[in-house]
GROMACS .gro file of N, CA and C in nm:
model
  234
    1MET      N    1   8.553  10.791  10.506
    1MET     CA    2   8.629  10.680  10.558
    1MET      C    3   8.634  10.690  10.709
    2ASN      N    4   8.587  10.586  10.776
    2ASN     CA    5   8.587  10.584  10.922
    2ASN      C    6   8.699  10.495  10.973
    3GLY      N    7   8.749  10.525  11.089
    3GLY     CA    8   8.848  10.442  11.154
    3GLY      C    9   8.987  10.502  11.149
    4GLU      N   10   9.071  10.446  11.231
    4GLU     CA   11   9.210  10.490  11.243
    4GLU      C   12   9.289  10.450  11.119
    5ILE      N   13   9.381  10.537  11.077
    5ILE     CA   14   9.472  10.507  10.967
    5ILE      C   15   9.609  10.480  11.027
    6TYR      N   16   9.661  10.361  11.004
    6TYR     CA   17   9.793  10.322  11.050
    6TYR      C   18   9.889  10.347  10.934
    7ASP      N   19   9.968  10.451  10.945
    7ASP     CA   20  10.054  10.496  10.835
    7ASP      C   21  10.186  10.420  10.835
    8LEU      N   22  10.201  10.331  10.738
    8LEU     CA   23  10.323  10.253  10.723
    8LEU      C   24  10.395  10.286  10.593
    9ARG      N   25  10.367  10.403  10.538
    9ARG     CA   26  10.435  10.445  10.416
    9ARG      C   27  10.584  10.457  10.443
   10GLY      N   28  10.663  10.420  10.343
   10GLY     CA   29  10.808  10.427  10.355
   10GLY      C   30  10.871  10.299  10.407
   11LEU      N   31  10.790  10.206  10.457
   11LEU     CA   32  10.842  10.079  10.506
   11LEU      C   33  10.830   9.973  10.398
   12ASN      N   34  10.931   9.888  10.389
   12ASN     CA   35  10.931   9.781  10.289
   12ASN      C   36  10.913   9.646  10.356
   13CYS      N   37  10.878   9.549  10.273
   13CYS     CA   38  10.856   9.411  10.314
   13CYS      C   39  10.974   9.363  10.398
   14PRO      N   40  10.950   9.300  10.510
   14PRO     CA   41  10.824   9.250  10.566
   14PRO      C   42  10.761   9.341  10.671
   15LEU      N   43  10.816   9.463  10.689
   15LEU     CA   44  10.771   9.549  10.798
   15LEU      C   45  10.622   9.584  10.797
   16PRO      N   46  10.559   9.614  10.683
   16PRO     CA   47  10.415   9.644  10.689
   16PRO      C   48  10.332   9.530  10.749
   17VAL      N   49  10.363   9.406  10.713
   17VAL     CA   50  10.289   9.292  10.769
   17VAL      C   51  10.321   9.275  10.918
   18LEU      N   52  10.446   9.282  10.954
   18LEU     CA   53  10.485   9.264  11.094
   18LEU      C   54  10.424   9.370  11.185
   19LYS      N   55  10.426   9.495  11.140
   19LYS     CA   56  10.370   9.603  11.221
   19LYS      C   57  10.217   9.594  11.226
   20THR      N   58  10.154   9.552  11.115
   20THR     CA   59  10.008   9.536  11.115
   20THR      C   60   9.969   9.423  11.210
   21ARG      N   61  10.043   9.314  11.209
   21ARG     CA   62  10.015   9.203  11.300
   21ARG      C   63  10.021   9.250  11.446
   22ARG      N   64  10.126   9.322  11.480
   22ARG     CA   65  10.143   9.371  11.618
   22ARG      C   66  10.029   9.466  11.656
   23LYS      N   67   9.993   9.554  11.565
   23LYS     CA   68   9.885   9.650  11.592
   23LYS      C   69   9.753   9.578  11.616
   24LEU      N   70   9.721   9.480  11.530
   24LEU     CA   71   9.595   9.407  11.543
   24LEU      C   72   9.590   9.324  11.670
   25LEU      N   73   9.703   9.271  11.715
   25LEU     CA   74   9.705   9.193  11.839
   25LEU      C   75   9.661   9.275  11.959
   26GLY      N   76   9.683   9.405  11.953
   26GLY     CA   77   9.642   9.493  12.063
   26GLY      C   78   9.500   9.544  12.052
   27MET      N   79   9.425   9.495  11.954
   27MET     CA   80   9.288   9.540  11.931
   27MET      C   81   9.191   9.425  11.957
   28PRO      N   82   9.068   9.456  12.001
   28PRO     CA   83   8.969   9.349  12.020
   28PRO      C   84   8.917   9.295  11.887
   29ALA      N   85   8.873   9.169  11.888
   29ALA     CA   86   8.815   9.108  11.768
   29ALA      C   87   8.699   9.194  11.719
   30GLY      N   88   8.691   9.209  11.588
   30GLY     CA   89   8.586   9.291  11.527
   30GLY      C   90   8.625   9.435  11.504
   31SER      N   91   8.737   9.479  11.562
   31SER     CA   92   8.786   9.615  11.540
   31SER      C   93   8.833   9.630  11.397
   32ARG      N   94   8.825   9.750  11.347
   32ARG     CA   95   8.867   9.777  11.209
   32ARG      C   96   8.980   9.879  11.207
   33LEU      N   97   9.069   9.861  11.110
   33LEU     CA   98   9.188   9.944  11.098
   33LEU      C   99   9.216   9.968  10.950
   34TRP      N  100   9.251  10.092  10.916
   34TRP     CA  101   9.302  10.124  10.782
   34TRP      C  102   9.453  10.122  10.790
   35VAL      N  103   9.518  10.049  10.699
   35VAL     CA  104   9.663  10.043  10.691
   35VAL      C  105   9.705  10.105  10.558
   36GLU      N  106   9.789  10.208  10.564
   36GLU     CA  107   9.836  10.273  10.442
   36GLU      C  108   9.982  10.240  10.419
   37THR      N  109  10.013  10.192  10.298
   37THR     CA  110  10.149  10.151  10.265
   37THR      C  111  10.193  10.212  10.133
   38SER      N  112  10.324  10.217  10.114
   38SER     CA  113  10.381  10.257   9.986
   38SER      C  114  10.457  10.141   9.922
   39ASP      N  115  10.474  10.032   9.995
   39ASP     CA  116  10.546   9.915   9.945
   39ASP      C  117  10.462   9.844   9.838
   40PRO      N  118  10.513   9.831   9.715
   40PRO     CA  119  10.435   9.767   9.609
   40PRO      C  120  10.400   9.621   9.639
   41LEU      N  121  10.479   9.553   9.722
   41LEU     CA  122  10.450   9.414   9.755
   41LEU      C  123  10.337   9.399   9.857
   42ALA      N  124  10.296   9.508   9.918
   42ALA     CA  125  10.188   9.501  10.018
   42ALA      C  126  10.057   9.452   9.957
   43VAL      N  127  10.035   9.476   9.828
   43VAL     CA  128   9.911   9.428   9.765
   43VAL      C  129   9.906   9.276   9.759
   44ILE      N  130  10.019   9.210   9.773
   44ILE     CA  131  10.024   9.065   9.781
   44ILE      C  132  10.031   9.022   9.929
   45ASP      N  133  10.120   9.086  10.003
   45ASP     CA  134  10.150   9.044  10.140
   45ASP      C  135  10.034   9.064  10.238
   46LEU      N  136   9.971   9.180  10.236
   46LEU     CA  137   9.865   9.206  10.335
   46LEU      C  138   9.739   9.121  10.312
   47PRO      N  139   9.691   9.103  10.188
   47PRO     CA  140   9.578   9.011  10.170
   47PRO      C  141   9.613   8.868  10.213
   48ASN      N  142   9.735   8.822  10.183
   48ASN     CA  143   9.778   8.689  10.224
   48ASN      C  144   9.784   8.679  10.376
   49PHE      N  145   9.838   8.781  10.441
   49PHE     CA  146   9.843   8.786  10.586
   49PHE      C  147   9.702   8.775  10.646
   50CYS      N  148   9.609   8.852  10.593
   50CYS     CA  149   9.471   8.849  10.645
   50CYS      C  150   9.411   8.709  10.630
   51GLN      N  151   9.430   8.648  10.517
   51GLN     CA  152   9.374   8.515  10.492
   51GLN      C  153   9.435   8.411  10.587
   52THR      N  154   9.565   8.413  10.604
   52THR     CA  155   9.630   8.311  10.686
   52THR      C  156   9.611   8.334  10.835
   53GLU      N  157   9.591   8.459  10.877
   53GLU     CA  158   9.578   8.491  11.019
   53GLU      C  159   9.432   8.501  11.065
   54GLY      N  160   9.337   8.488  10.972
   54GLY     CA  161   9.197   8.489  11.010
   54GLY      C  162   9.135   8.627  11.024
   55HIS      N  163   9.194   8.727  10.960
   55HIS     CA  164   9.138   8.862  10.958
   55HIS      C  165   9.063   8.882  10.827
   56GLN      N  166   8.972   8.979  10.825
   56GLN     CA  167   8.897   9.004  10.702
   56GLN      C  168   8.948   9.131  10.634
   57LEU      N  169   8.988   9.116  10.508
   57LEU     CA  170   9.025   9.232  10.428
   57LEU      C  171   8.896   9.285  10.366
   58ILE      N  172   8.852   9.399  10.412
   58ILE     CA  173   8.724   9.455  10.369
   58ILE      C  174   8.736   9.528  10.237
   59GLU      N  175   8.845   9.603  10.223
   59GLU     CA  176   8.859   9.688  10.104
   59GLU      C  177   9.005   9.723  10.082
   60THR      N  178   9.044   9.735   9.956
   60THR     CA  179   9.176   9.784   9.918
   60THR      C  180   9.156   9.900   9.823
   61ILE      N  181   9.225  10.012   9.852
   61ILE     CA  182   9.212  10.133   9.772
   61ILE      C  183   9.350  10.175   9.724
   62SER      N  184   9.362  10.208   9.596
   62SER     CA  185   9.486  10.268   9.545
   62SER      C  186   9.489  10.414   9.586
   63VAL      N  187   9.604  10.459   9.633
   63VAL     CA  188   9.620  10.596   9.680
   63VAL      C  189   9.690  10.678   9.572
   64ALA      N  190   9.640  10.797   9.548
   64ALA     CA  191   9.703  10.887   9.450
   64ALA      C  192   9.849  10.909   9.489
   65GLY      N  193   9.936  10.902   9.391
   65GLY     CA  194  10.078  10.921   9.417
   65GLY      C  195  10.150  10.792   9.450
   66GLY      N  196  10.078  10.681   9.450
   66GLY     CA  197  10.138  10.550   9.477
   66GLY      C  198  10.100  10.497   9.614
   67GLY      N  199  10.098  10.369   9.623
   67GLY     CA  200  10.065  10.305   9.750
   67GLY      C  201   9.921  10.259   9.755
   68HIS      N  202   9.887  10.197   9.866
   68HIS     CA  203   9.753  10.142   9.885
   68HIS      C  204   9.708  10.161  10.028
   69ARG      N  205   9.578  10.157  10.044
   69ARG     CA  206   9.516  10.163  10.176
   69ARG      C  207   9.429  10.038  10.190
   70PHE      N  208   9.449   9.966  10.301
   70PHE     CA  209   9.379   9.840  10.326
   70PHE      C  210   9.290   9.856  10.448
   71HIS      N  211   9.163   9.818  10.434
   71HIS     CA  212   9.069   9.822  10.546
   71HIS      C  213   9.058   9.679  10.598
   72ILE      N  214   9.101   9.659  10.723
   72ILE     CA  215   9.109   9.525  10.781
   72ILE      C  216   9.024   9.518  10.907
   73GLU      N  217   8.950   9.408  10.918
   73GLU     CA  218   8.875   9.380  11.042
   73GLU      C  219   8.947   9.268  11.115
   74ARG      N  220   8.976   9.292  11.241
   74ARG     CA  221   9.048   9.191  11.319
   74ARG      C  222   8.959   9.070  11.344
   75GLY      N  223   9.016   8.953  11.319
   75GLY     CA  224   8.945   8.828  11.344
   75GLY      C  225   8.965   8.781  11.487
   76ASP      N  226   8.921   8.660  11.515
   76ASP     CA  227   8.935   8.602  11.648
   76ASP      C  228   9.070   8.539  11.671
   77ALA      N  229   9.150   8.527  11.566
   77ALA     CA  230   9.281   8.461  11.578
   77ALA      C  231   9.371   8.537  11.673
   78THR      N  232   9.458   8.466  11.738
   78THR     CA  233   9.553   8.529  11.831
   78THR      C  234   9.690   8.539  11.772
   0.00000   0.00000   0.00000
């Protein structure tokens, strides 16, 4: 697995989406980021966020012990 892992475990909705949005705003278009969460709603919220904000969700992985890891490519959206 290549790229930075943004560890948002322990945070609940809406914080994983809000923090991911802020992190991606500071990155150039085309950059990739792994976001790791423990919030069960993140499997709904983060894909929806990517779709509505113009980012590409490349991959979602279930993490042993609970939670998920999302590989996101920043889009051109601001």
